[in-house]
Coordinates of N, CA and C in Angstrom, one line a residue:
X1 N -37.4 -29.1 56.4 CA -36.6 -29.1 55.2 C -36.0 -30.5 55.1
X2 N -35.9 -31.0 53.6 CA -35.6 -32.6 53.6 C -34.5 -32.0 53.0
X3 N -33.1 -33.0 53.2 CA -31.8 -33.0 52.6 C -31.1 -32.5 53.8
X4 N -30.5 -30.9 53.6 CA -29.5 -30.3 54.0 C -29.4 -30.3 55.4
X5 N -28.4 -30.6 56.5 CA -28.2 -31.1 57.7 C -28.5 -30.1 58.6
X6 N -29.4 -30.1 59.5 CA -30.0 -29.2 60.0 C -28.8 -28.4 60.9
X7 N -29.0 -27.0 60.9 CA -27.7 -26.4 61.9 C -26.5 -25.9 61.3
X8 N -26.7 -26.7 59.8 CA -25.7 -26.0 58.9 C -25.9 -25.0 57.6
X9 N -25.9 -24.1 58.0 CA -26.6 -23.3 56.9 C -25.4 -23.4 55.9
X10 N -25.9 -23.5 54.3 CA -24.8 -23.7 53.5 C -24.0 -22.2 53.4
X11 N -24.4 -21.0 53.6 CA -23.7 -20.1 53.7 C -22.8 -19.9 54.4
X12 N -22.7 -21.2 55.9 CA -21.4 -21.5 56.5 C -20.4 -22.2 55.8
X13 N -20.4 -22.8 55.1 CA -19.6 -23.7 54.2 C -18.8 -23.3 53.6
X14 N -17.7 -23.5 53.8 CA -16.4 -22.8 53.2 C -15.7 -23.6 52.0
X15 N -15.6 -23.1 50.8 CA -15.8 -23.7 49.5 C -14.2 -23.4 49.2
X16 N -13.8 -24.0 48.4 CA -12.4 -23.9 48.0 C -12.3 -23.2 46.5
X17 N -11.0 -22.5 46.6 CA -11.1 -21.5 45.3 C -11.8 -22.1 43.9
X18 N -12.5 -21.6 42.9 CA -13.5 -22.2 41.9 C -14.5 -21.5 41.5
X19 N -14.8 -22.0 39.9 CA -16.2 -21.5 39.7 C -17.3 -22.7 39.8
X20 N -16.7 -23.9 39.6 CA -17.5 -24.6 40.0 C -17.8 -25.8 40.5
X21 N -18.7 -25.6 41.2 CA -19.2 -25.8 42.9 C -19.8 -27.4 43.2
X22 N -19.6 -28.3 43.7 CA -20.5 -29.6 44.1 C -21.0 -29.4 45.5
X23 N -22.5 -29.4 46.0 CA -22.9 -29.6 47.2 C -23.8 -30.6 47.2
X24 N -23.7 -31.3 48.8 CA -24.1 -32.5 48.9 C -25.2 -31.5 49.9
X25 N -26.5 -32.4 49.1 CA -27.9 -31.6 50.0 C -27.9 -32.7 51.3
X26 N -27.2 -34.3 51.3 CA -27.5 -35.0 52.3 C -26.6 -34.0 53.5
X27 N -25.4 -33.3 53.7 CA -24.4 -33.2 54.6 C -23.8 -31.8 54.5
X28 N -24.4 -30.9 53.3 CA -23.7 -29.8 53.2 C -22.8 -29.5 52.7
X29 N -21.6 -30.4 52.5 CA -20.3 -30.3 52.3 C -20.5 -30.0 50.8
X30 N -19.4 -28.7 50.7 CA -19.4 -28.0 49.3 C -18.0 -28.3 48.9
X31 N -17.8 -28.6 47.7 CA -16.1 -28.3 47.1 C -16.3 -27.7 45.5
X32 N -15.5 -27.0 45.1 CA -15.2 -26.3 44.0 C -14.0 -26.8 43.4
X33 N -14.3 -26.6 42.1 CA -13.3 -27.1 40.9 C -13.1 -26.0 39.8
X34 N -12.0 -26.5 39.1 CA -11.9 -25.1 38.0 C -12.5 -25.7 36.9
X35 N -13.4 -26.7 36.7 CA -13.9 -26.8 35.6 C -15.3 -27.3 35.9
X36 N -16.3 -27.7 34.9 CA -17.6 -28.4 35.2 C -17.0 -29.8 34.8
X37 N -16.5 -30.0 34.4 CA -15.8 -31.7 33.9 C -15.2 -32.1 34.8
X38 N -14.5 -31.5 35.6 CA -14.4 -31.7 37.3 C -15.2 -31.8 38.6
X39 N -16.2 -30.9 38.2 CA -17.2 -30.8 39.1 C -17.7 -32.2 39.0
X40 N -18.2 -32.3 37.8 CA -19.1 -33.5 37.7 C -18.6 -34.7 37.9
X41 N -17.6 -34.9 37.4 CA -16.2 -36.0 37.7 C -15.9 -36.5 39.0
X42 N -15.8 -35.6 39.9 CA -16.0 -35.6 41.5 C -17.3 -36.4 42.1
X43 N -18.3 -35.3 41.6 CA -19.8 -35.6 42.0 C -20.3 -36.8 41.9
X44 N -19.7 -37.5 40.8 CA -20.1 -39.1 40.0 C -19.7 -39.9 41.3
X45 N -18.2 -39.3 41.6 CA -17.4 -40.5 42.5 C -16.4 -41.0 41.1
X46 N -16.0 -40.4 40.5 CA -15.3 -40.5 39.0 C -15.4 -41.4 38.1
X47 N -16.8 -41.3 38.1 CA -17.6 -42.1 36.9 C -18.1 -41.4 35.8
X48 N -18.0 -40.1 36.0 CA -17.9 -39.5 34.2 C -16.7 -39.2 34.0
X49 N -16.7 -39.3 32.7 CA -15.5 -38.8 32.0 C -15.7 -38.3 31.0
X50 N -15.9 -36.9 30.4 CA -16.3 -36.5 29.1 C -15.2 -36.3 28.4
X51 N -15.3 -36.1 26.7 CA -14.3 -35.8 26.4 C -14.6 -34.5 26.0
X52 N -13.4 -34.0 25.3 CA -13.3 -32.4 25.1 C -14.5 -31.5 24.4
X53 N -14.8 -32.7 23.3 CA -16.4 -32.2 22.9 C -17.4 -31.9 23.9
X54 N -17.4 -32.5 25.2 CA -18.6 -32.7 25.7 C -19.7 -30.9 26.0
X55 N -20.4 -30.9 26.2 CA -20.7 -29.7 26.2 C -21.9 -29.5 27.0
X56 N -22.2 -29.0 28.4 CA -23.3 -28.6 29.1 C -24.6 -28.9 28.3
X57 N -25.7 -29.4 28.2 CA -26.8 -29.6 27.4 C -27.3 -30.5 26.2
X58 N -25.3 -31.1 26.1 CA -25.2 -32.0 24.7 C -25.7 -33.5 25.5
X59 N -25.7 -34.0 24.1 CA -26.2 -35.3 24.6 C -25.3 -36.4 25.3
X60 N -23.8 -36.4 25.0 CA -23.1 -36.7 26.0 C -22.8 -36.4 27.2
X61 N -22.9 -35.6 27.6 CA -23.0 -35.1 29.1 C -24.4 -35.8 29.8
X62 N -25.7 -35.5 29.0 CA -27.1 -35.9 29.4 C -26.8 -37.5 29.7
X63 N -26.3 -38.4 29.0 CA -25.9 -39.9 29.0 C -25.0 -40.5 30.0
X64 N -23.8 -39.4 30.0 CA -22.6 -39.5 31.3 C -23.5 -40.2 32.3
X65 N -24.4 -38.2 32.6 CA -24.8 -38.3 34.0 C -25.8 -39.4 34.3
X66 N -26.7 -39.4 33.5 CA -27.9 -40.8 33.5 C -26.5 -42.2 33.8
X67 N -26.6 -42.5 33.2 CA -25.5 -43.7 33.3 C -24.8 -43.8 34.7
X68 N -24.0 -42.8 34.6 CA -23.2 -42.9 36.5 C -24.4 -43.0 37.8
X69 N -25.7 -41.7 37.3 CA -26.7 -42.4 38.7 C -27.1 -43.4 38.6
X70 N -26.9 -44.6 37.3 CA -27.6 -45.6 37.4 C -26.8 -46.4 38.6
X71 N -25.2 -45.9 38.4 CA -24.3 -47.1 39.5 C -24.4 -45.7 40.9
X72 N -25.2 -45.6 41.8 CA -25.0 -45.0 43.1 C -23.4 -45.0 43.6
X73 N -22.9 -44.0 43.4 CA -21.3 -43.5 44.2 C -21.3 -44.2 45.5
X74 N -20.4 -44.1 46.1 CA -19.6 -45.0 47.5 C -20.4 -43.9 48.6
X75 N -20.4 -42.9 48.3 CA -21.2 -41.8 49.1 C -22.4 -42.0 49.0
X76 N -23.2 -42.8 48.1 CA -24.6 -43.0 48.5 C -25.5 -42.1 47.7
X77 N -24.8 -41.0 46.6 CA -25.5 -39.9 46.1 C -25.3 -39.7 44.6
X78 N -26.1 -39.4 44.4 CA -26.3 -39.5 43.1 C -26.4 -37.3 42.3
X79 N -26.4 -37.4 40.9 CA -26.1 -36.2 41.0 C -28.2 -35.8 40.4
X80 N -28.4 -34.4 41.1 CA -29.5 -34.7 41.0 C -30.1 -33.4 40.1
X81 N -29.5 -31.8 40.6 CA -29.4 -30.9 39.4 C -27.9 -30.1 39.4
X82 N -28.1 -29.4 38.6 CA -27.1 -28.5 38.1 C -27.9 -27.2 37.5
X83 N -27.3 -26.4 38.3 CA -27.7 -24.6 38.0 C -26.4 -24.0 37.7
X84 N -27.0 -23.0 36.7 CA -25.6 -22.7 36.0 C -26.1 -20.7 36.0
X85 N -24.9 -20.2 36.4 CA -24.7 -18.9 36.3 C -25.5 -18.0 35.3
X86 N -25.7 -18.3 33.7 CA -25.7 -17.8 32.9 C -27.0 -18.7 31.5
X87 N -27.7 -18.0 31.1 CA -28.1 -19.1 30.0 C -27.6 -19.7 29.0
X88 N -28.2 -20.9 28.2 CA -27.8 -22.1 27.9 C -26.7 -22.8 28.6
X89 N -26.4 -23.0 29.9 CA -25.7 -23.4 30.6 C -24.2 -23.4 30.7
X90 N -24.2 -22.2 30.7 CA -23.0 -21.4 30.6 C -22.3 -20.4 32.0
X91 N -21.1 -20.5 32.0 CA -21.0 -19.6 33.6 C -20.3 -20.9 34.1
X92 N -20.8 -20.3 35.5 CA -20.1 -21.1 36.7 C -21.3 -22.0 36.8
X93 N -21.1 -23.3 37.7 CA -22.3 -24.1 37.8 C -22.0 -24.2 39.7
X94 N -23.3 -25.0 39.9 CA -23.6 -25.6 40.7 C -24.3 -26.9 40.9
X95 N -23.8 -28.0 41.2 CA -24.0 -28.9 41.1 C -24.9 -29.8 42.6
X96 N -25.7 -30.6 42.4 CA -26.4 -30.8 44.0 C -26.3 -32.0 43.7
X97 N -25.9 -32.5 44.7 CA -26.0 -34.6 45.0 C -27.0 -34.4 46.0
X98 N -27.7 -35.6 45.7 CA -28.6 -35.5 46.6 C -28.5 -37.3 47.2
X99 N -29.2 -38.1 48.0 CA -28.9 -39.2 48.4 C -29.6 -40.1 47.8
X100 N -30.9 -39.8 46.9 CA -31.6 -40.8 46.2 C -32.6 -40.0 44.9
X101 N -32.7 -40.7 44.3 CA -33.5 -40.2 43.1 C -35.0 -39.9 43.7
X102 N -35.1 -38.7 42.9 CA -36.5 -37.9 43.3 C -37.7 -39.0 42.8
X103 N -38.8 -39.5 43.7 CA -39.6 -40.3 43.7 C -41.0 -40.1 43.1
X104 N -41.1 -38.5 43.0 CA -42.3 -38.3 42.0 C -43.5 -38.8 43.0
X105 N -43.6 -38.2 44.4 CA -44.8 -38.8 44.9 C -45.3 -37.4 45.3
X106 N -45.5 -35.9 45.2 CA -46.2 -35.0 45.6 C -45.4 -34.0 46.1
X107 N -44.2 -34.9 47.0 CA -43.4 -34.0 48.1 C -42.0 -33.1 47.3
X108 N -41.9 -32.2 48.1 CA -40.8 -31.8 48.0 C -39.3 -32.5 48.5
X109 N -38.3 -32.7 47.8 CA -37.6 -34.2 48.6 C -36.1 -33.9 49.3
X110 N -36.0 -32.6 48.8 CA -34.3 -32.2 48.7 C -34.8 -30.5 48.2
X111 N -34.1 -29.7 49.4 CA -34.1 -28.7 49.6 C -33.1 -27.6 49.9
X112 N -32.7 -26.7 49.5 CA -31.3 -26.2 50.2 C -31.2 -24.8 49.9
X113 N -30.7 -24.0 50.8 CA -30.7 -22.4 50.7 C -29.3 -22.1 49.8
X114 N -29.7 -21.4 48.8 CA -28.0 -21.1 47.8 C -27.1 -20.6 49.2
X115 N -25.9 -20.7 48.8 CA -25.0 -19.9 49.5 C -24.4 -18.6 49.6
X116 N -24.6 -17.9 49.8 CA -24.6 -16.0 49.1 C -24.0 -16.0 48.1
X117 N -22.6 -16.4 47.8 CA -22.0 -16.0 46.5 C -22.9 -16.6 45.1
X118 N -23.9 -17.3 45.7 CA -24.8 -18.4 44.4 C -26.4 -17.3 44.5
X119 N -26.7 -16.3 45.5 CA -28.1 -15.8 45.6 C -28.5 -15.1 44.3
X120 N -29.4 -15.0 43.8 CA -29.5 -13.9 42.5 C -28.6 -13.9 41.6
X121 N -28.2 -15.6 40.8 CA -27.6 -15.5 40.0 C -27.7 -17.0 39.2
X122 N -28.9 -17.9 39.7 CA -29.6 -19.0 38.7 C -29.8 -18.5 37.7
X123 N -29.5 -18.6 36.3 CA -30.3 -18.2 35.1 C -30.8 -19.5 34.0
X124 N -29.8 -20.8 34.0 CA -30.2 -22.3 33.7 C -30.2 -23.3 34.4
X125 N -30.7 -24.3 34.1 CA -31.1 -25.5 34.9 C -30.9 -26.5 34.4
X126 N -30.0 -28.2 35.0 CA -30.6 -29.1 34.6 C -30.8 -30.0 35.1
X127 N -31.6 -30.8 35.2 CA -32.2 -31.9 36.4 C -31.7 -33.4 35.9
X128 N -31.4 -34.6 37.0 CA -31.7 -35.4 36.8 C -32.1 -36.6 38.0
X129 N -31.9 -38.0 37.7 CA -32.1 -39.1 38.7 C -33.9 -38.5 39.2
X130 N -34.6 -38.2 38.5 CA -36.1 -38.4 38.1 C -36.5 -37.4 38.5
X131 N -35.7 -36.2 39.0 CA -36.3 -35.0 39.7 C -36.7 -33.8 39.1
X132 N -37.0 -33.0 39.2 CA -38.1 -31.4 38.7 C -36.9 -30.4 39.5
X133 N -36.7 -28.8 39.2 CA -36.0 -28.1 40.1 C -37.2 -27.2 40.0
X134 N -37.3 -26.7 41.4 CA -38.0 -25.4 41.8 C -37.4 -24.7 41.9
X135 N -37.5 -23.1 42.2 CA -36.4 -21.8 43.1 C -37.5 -21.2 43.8
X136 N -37.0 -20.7 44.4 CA -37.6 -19.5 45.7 C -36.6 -18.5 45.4
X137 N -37.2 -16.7 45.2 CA -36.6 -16.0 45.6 C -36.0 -15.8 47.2
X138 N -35.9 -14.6 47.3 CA -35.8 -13.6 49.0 C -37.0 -14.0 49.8
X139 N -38.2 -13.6 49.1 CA -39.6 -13.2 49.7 C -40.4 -14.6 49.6
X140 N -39.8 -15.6 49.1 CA -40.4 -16.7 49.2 C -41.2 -17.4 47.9
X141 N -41.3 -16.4 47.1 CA -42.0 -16.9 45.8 C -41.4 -18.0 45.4
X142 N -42.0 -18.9 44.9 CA -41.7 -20.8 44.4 C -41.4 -20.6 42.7
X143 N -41.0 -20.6 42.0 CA -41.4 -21.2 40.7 C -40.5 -22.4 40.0
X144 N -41.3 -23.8 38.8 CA -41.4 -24.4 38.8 C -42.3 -25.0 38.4
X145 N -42.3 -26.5 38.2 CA -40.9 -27.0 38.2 C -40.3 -27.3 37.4
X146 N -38.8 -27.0 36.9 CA -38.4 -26.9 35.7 C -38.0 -28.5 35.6
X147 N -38.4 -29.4 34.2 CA -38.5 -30.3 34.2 C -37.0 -30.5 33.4
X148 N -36.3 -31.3 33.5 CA -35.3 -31.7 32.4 C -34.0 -30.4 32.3
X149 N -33.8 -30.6 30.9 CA -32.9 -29.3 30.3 C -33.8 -27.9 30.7
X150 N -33.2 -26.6 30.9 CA -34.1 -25.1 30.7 C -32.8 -24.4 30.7
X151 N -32.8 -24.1 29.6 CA -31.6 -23.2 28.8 C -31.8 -21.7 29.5
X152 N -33.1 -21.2 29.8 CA -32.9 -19.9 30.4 C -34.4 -20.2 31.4
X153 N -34.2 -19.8 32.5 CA -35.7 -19.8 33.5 C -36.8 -18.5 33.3
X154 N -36.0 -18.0 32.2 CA -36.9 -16.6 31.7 C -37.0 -15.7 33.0
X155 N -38.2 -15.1 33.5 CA -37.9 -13.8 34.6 C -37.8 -14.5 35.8
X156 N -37.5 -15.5 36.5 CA -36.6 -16.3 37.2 C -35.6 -16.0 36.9
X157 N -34.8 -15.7 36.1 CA -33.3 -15.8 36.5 C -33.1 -14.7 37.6
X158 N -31.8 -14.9 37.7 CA -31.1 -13.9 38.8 C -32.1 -13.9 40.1
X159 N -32.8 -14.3 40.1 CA -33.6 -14.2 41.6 C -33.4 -15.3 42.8
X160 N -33.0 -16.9 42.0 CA -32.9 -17.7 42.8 C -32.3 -17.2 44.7
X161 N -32.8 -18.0 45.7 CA -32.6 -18.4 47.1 C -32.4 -19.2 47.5
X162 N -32.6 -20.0 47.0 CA -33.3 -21.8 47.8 C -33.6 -22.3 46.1
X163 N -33.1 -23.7 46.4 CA -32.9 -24.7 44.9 C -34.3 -25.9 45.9
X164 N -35.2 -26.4 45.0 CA -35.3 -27.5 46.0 C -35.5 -28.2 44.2
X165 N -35.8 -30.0 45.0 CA -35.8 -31.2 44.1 C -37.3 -31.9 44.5
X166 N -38.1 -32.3 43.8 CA -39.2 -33.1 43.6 C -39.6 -34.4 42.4

């Protein structure tokens, strides 16, 4: 498995009160915010800043995040997807830094087991910094790769296990 630090299963990770979530696939380390304008705000290294309009899917948010991975954070990571609770990206999120933009060469690049309170409950997606998102249920089924924006993963939802990046 590429990314997540071997030994630490993210389901050890003790997250701080929130719906939503930042995990770093390089190191594990998870934190929670009470908003996604925090989440993401954090995740940048505090290089987005939306305003009140901004909205999950809108085109300012899509711009924020493009623009902030173009400057790489002090941490080295960039934000790479976001899975969200509910369709049209709506709910609680989850957000994944990963260490470098997905390179588009075949491989799977960035990998990571949800953490129970996140299992069977992906229903949107949004990717960026050049990457595709897969899921795996329980039993190992792959599906993918959702390219860009996916307002609903259709009979994927609720099944997600494992997020990976390519």
């Amino acid at each position: 498995m590429v990314g997540l630090v071997p030994g630490v299963p993210a389901s050890a990770v003790v997250a701080a009160e929130g719906t939503h979530c930042v995990v770093s696939a390089e190191t594990g380390t998870e934190r929670c915010y009470a908003s996604l304008e925090s989440a993401l705000s954090a995740a940048s290294g505090d290089r987005i800043e939306l305003s009140d309009g901004a909205r999950p899917g809108g085109v300012e948010l899509e711009q924020e995040v493009a623009a902030a991975n173009r400057q790489v954070g002090a941490a080295g990571e960039v934000i790479g997807a976001v899975v969200y609770d509910d369709a049209r990206y709506q709910g609680s999120s989850y957000t994944i830094t990963i260490g470098a933009p997905c390179k588009k060469d075949g491989w799977m690049e960035w990998e990571l087991e949800l953490p129970e309170d996140w299992r069977n409950r992906v229903t949107s997606t949004q990717s960026w910094a050049n990457c595709w998102v897969w899921l795996w249920d329980e039993a190992g089924t792959k599906e993918g790769p959702y390219e860009d924006d996916n307002p609903d993963v259709g009979a994927f939802s609720d099944r997600a296990w494992r997020v990976g990046m390519s």
